[in-house]
């Protein structure tokens, strides 16, 4: 693995670059520059979503890099996610078309169901709330999945997958799916190692993408963790970083790619975007990987506890 464009094979024959740029919380006005810097630094995978509210600027930056001849569209792996308000099967294709229009693309490389819980559709609201509670729906992600499969048939997306799905939800989906999910994108880092989920996905040839790989430092949005932690300052991580003359962030990212797990660190800082790409020129030893696995605390940044009463809330059994 010598480059930021190193890939892993998906179960449908497509390849996913192991390193991608996260774009959540990357504000309009800066996200485009981040995408440009990432492509210049060798990233070929951009992780986005309708709910990040910045897809038009991401798309404009991608288009410019293609026009400049830095990359071709086919070099890139562009990901987006179906938001919870669009789980009704009839809303799936219109939602994808909205994303494709914003991105100025004719197809996506990967489209994910962002979260297994559906919400009611209220114009202009990502989290429709009434009396302090999210207006959830009873949409079943299995029905949503059938509409996702049609998008592959129509050539609008190369691969489909899910995000934040637990093992029983994956098993339920697999029992009816015509197209097996290519990817499950989940929170994964040494404080949340999820060994059973990693093992299950490996056994079913579902690739994992690790989100919040740095532990989402400094996050204020949707952060309901009662117990904030600084993974970048963990002593075990710091010692390994020192031994390899790398940064804590580079060790945390290498931890995934060395296990064939894609990862999507977010940054809008060009120096960090570059730093996060420099993870293909060193190798963690088995002892390093074992040490990183032993600091697991089952600590989840992305909990969405306001949804925990819903039958499809994915984190009650972990
Ligand atoms: N599917 C889902 O439900 C879901 C949920 C959460 C996230 N995601 C995806 O995963 C991506 C990453 O997750 P995340 O944004 O929560 O967290 P993250 O990537 O773990 O952390 C991002 C934070 O780390 C900082 N950072 C980046 N590189 C650094 C470095 N080398 N040294 C020190 N700090 C560094 C960034 O700051 P600056 O930007 O200021 O440099 C930013 O504040 C998201 O952007 C999104 O694309 C998906």
XYZ file of C-alpha atoms and ligand atoms in Angstrom:
366
model
C 0.000 0.000 0.000
C 1.966 2.958 -1.191
C -0.544 5.674 -1.903
C -3.518 7.536 -0.540
C -5.509 5.871 -3.333
C -5.048 2.312 -1.936
C -8.327 0.440 -2.291
C -10.229 -2.616 -1.095
C -12.444 -4.809 -3.194
C -16.182 -4.673 -2.525
C -18.496 -7.682 -2.813
C -19.765 -6.434 -6.208
C -16.346 -6.102 -7.854
C -16.058 -2.320 -7.338
C -13.175 -0.934 -5.276
C -13.377 1.556 -2.397
C -10.363 3.774 -1.619
C -9.349 3.086 1.979
C -8.860 6.768 2.750
C -11.639 9.275 2.217
C -12.346 12.842 3.235
C -15.200 13.346 5.707
C -17.326 16.420 5.047
C -19.774 16.570 7.952
C -19.593 19.910 9.787
C -17.403 21.312 7.020
C -19.098 24.621 6.487
C -20.061 26.178 3.184
C -17.214 28.459 2.204
C -14.574 26.004 3.428
C -15.742 22.559 2.355
C -14.907 23.179 -1.322
C -11.347 24.159 -0.448
C -11.055 21.040 1.725
C -12.203 18.812 -1.138
C -9.719 20.488 -3.528
C -6.878 20.114 -1.031
C -7.788 16.474 -0.491
C -7.815 15.627 -4.195
C -4.455 17.394 -4.584
C -3.130 15.329 -1.645
C -4.192 12.102 -3.367
C -7.574 11.367 -1.769
C -9.914 9.692 -4.226
C -12.864 9.056 -1.881
C -15.156 11.826 -0.665
C -17.750 11.037 2.003
C -20.814 13.242 1.941
C -24.497 13.205 2.741
C -27.662 15.126 1.973
C -27.890 16.015 5.660
C -24.466 17.729 5.672
C -26.080 20.541 3.658
C -22.938 21.203 1.637
C -23.209 18.883 -1.373
C -23.407 21.709 -3.954
C -20.035 23.080 -2.871
C -18.505 19.599 -2.714
C -19.762 18.960 -6.255
C -18.412 22.256 -7.570
C -14.958 21.488 -6.159
C -14.979 17.990 -7.667
C -16.097 19.358 -11.035
C -13.272 21.921 -11.049
C -10.645 19.263 -10.339
C -12.009 17.140 -13.188
C -12.059 20.135 -15.537
C -8.486 20.993 -14.575
C -7.486 17.459 -15.532
C -6.167 16.621 -12.044
C -8.494 13.598 -11.905
C -11.212 12.009 -13.997
C -14.668 11.302 -12.624
C -13.834 7.597 -12.823
C -10.797 8.101 -10.557
C -13.078 9.278 -7.764
C -15.302 7.413 -5.322
C -18.140 9.713 -4.308
C -20.417 8.700 -1.444
C -23.702 10.151 -0.264
C -26.428 9.072 2.122
C -30.197 8.900 2.079
C -31.503 10.963 4.973
C -34.022 9.627 7.496
C -36.897 11.795 6.231
C -36.776 9.999 2.864
C -37.124 6.334 3.895
C -40.516 5.910 2.213
C -39.734 3.911 -0.956
C -41.263 6.576 -3.232
C -38.907 9.196 -1.762
C -35.676 7.268 -2.365
C -35.067 8.044 -6.036
C -36.143 11.723 -5.821
C -33.787 12.132 -2.888
C -30.884 10.606 -4.802
C -31.689 12.831 -7.809
C -31.554 15.884 -5.552
C -28.117 14.805 -4.348
C -26.889 14.078 -7.887
C -28.116 17.487 -9.036
C -26.359 19.224 -6.140
C -23.143 17.314 -6.835
C -23.479 17.836 -10.634
C -22.945 14.115 -11.153
C -24.721 11.475 -13.197
C -23.985 8.637 -10.770
C -22.713 7.961 -7.250
C -20.136 5.335 -6.386
C -21.890 4.487 -3.140
C -25.262 5.451 -1.668
C -25.978 4.535 1.947
C -29.074 4.451 4.124
C -27.732 6.964 6.657
C -29.480 5.551 9.738
C -31.977 2.699 10.194
C -34.652 4.903 11.815
C -36.999 6.818 9.504
C -38.426 10.277 10.288
C -41.594 11.952 9.098
C -41.106 14.220 6.103
C -41.529 17.866 7.065
C -40.471 20.370 4.419
C -37.072 21.895 5.172
C -36.488 20.007 8.435
C -33.741 17.412 8.915
C -34.879 16.580 12.457
C -38.600 17.358 12.507
C -39.339 17.987 16.184
C -42.581 18.448 18.068
C -42.703 18.965 21.827
C -39.005 18.152 22.148
C -39.252 14.798 20.357
C -38.204 13.767 16.870
C -41.182 12.880 14.683
C -40.138 9.360 13.772
C -41.922 7.259 11.167
C -42.629 3.547 11.011
C -40.889 3.175 7.626
C -39.139 -0.179 7.474
C -35.547 -0.067 6.219
C -36.200 -3.326 4.328
C -38.701 -1.484 2.101
C -36.233 1.395 1.759
C -33.576 -1.109 0.724
C -35.734 -2.477 -2.116
C -35.952 1.054 -3.518
C -32.166 1.419 -3.137
C -31.683 -1.774 -5.181
C -33.613 -0.220 -8.069
C -31.085 2.643 -8.161
C -28.352 0.103 -8.967
C -30.540 -1.449 -11.701
C -30.986 2.006 -13.218
C -27.241 2.749 -13.213
C -27.614 5.739 -10.911
C -25.373 4.274 -8.205
C -22.590 1.714 -8.541
C -22.932 0.339 -5.015
C -25.414 0.575 -2.172
C -24.915 0.102 1.513
C -26.030 1.090 4.963
C -24.746 3.101 7.882
C -25.153 2.638 11.634
C -26.735 -0.807 11.172
C -26.211 -3.405 13.900
C -25.749 -7.150 13.371
C -29.415 -8.122 13.717
C -30.442 -5.401 11.286
C -27.853 -6.608 8.782
C -29.047 -10.194 9.226
C -32.635 -9.136 8.617
C -31.618 -7.204 5.510
C -29.482 -10.062 4.199
C -32.399 -12.472 4.553
C -34.407 -10.528 1.949
C -31.875 -8.508 -0.043
C -31.483 -9.056 -3.775
C -28.302 -6.962 -3.597
C -26.091 -7.525 -0.562
C -24.983 -4.252 1.069
C -21.471 -3.447 -0.132
C -20.612 -1.327 2.904
C -21.717 -0.632 6.460
C -20.392 2.757 7.573
C -20.138 2.879 11.357
C -18.336 4.657 14.154
C -15.093 2.782 14.731
C -11.891 3.695 16.584
C -9.843 2.260 19.471
C -12.408 3.490 22.038
C -15.212 1.717 20.096
C -13.728 -1.361 18.467
C -16.986 -3.340 17.945
C -15.243 -6.710 17.447
C -18.471 -8.686 16.877
C -19.668 -6.294 14.180
C -16.240 -6.273 12.499
C -16.202 -10.068 12.522
C -19.782 -10.346 11.261
C -19.189 -7.945 8.359
C -15.994 -9.791 7.399
C -17.885 -13.109 7.411
C -20.566 -11.711 5.048
C -18.145 -9.778 2.813
C -19.627 -6.435 3.806
C -16.868 -3.814 3.856
C -16.682 -1.413 6.760
C -16.027 2.300 6.643
C -14.921 3.786 9.957
C -16.414 7.195 10.716
C -15.248 9.578 13.457
C -11.867 7.771 13.320
C -10.209 10.456 15.459
C -13.037 10.349 18.005
C -14.578 13.527 16.520
C -12.496 15.885 18.710
C -14.042 19.182 19.688
C -17.431 18.166 18.415
C -20.414 20.107 19.699
C -23.105 19.161 17.150
C -25.268 16.125 18.047
C -22.880 15.193 20.821
C -24.839 13.574 23.600
C -21.953 11.645 25.086
C -22.061 12.356 28.814
C -18.398 11.466 29.047
C -16.213 13.350 26.541
C -12.838 11.771 25.789
C -9.761 12.838 23.833
C -8.656 9.821 21.813
C -5.817 11.794 20.184
C -4.270 12.222 23.645
C -4.625 8.626 24.780
C -1.226 7.547 26.213
C -1.249 4.220 24.322
C -1.874 6.024 21.034
C 0.762 8.645 21.828
C 3.452 6.054 22.607
C 2.798 4.140 19.377
C 2.881 7.416 17.444
C 6.193 8.373 19.014
C 7.713 4.963 18.224
C 6.773 5.327 14.551
C 7.554 9.077 14.385
C 4.012 9.685 13.327
C 1.148 11.720 14.816
C -1.656 10.229 16.918
C -4.054 10.948 14.060
C -1.888 9.000 11.619
C -1.774 6.001 13.975
C -5.568 6.088 14.425
C -6.090 6.109 10.650
C -3.459 3.465 9.963
C -5.218 1.259 12.556
C -8.125 0.951 10.093
C -6.443 0.783 6.700
C -4.091 -1.928 7.915
C -7.186 -3.996 8.775
C -8.683 -3.339 5.303
C -11.253 -0.942 6.744
C -11.871 2.329 4.895
C -11.770 5.496 6.957
C -12.958 9.041 6.386
C -11.295 11.632 8.646
C -12.856 15.064 8.373
C -10.696 18.142 8.174
C -10.932 21.577 6.652
C -7.284 22.319 7.491
C -4.974 21.733 4.502
C -1.986 20.702 6.676
C -4.124 18.097 8.476
C -5.650 16.870 5.210
C -2.080 16.240 4.020
C -1.007 14.712 7.347
C -3.977 12.341 7.328
C -2.979 11.101 3.867
C 0.543 10.181 4.996
C -0.413 6.812 6.435
C 0.779 4.504 3.684
C 4.508 4.748 4.396
C 4.627 2.920 7.725
C 3.335 -0.303 9.238
C 1.923 -0.867 12.702
C 3.288 -4.001 14.352
C 0.953 -6.736 15.593
C 1.685 -5.595 19.171
C 0.623 -2.048 18.234
C -2.670 -3.271 16.797
C -3.295 -5.450 19.863
C -2.543 -2.526 22.207
C -4.941 -0.288 20.305
C -7.645 -2.946 20.594
C -7.170 -3.218 24.366
C -8.075 0.423 25.054
C -11.662 -0.133 23.886
C -14.164 1.604 26.171
C -17.367 1.028 24.156
C -17.446 4.834 23.979
C -19.695 6.120 21.248
C -19.675 9.753 20.099
C -22.562 9.385 17.698
C -25.344 8.047 19.932
C -28.528 9.837 18.836
C -30.065 8.844 22.167
C -33.191 10.845 21.371
C -34.132 7.953 19.086
C -33.454 5.156 21.548
C -37.100 4.199 22.027
C -37.579 3.456 18.327
C -37.748 -0.223 17.320
C -34.968 0.350 14.755
C -32.606 2.309 17.051
C -29.366 0.384 16.426
C -27.326 0.897 19.596
C -29.446 -0.627 22.366
C -27.810 -4.026 22.050
C -24.162 -2.877 22.089
N -22.625 7.795 8.776
C -22.725 8.547 9.854
O -23.734 8.505 10.589
C -21.593 9.473 10.202
C -21.528 10.040 11.492
C -20.447 10.854 11.789
C -19.474 11.104 10.834
N -19.585 10.573 9.574
C -18.581 10.852 8.522
O -17.283 10.631 9.078
C -16.507 11.823 8.943
C -15.495 11.913 10.070
O -16.114 11.905 11.345
P -16.140 13.189 12.298
O -16.170 14.394 11.464
O -17.235 12.961 13.282
O -14.810 13.076 13.145
P -13.246 12.854 12.948
O -12.891 12.732 11.533
O -12.888 11.784 13.906
O -12.665 14.211 13.543
C -12.802 15.430 12.869
C -12.155 16.512 13.738
O -10.744 16.222 13.892
C -9.971 17.336 13.504
N -8.771 16.779 12.842
C -8.687 16.262 11.591
N -7.455 15.822 11.342
C -6.724 16.065 12.460
C -5.376 15.841 12.789
N -4.529 15.277 11.934
N -4.959 16.215 14.030
C -5.816 16.779 14.897
N -7.118 17.011 14.637
C -7.560 16.660 13.407
C -10.859 18.151 12.585
O -10.542 19.520 12.668
P -10.426 20.534 11.401
O -11.521 20.205 10.440
O -10.621 21.860 12.048
O -9.053 20.338 10.837
C -12.247 17.888 13.154
O -12.507 18.769 14.230
C -17.572 12.930 8.923
O -17.080 14.156 8.465
C -18.605 12.292 8.032
O -18.208 12.392 6.671
C -20.617 9.732 9.262
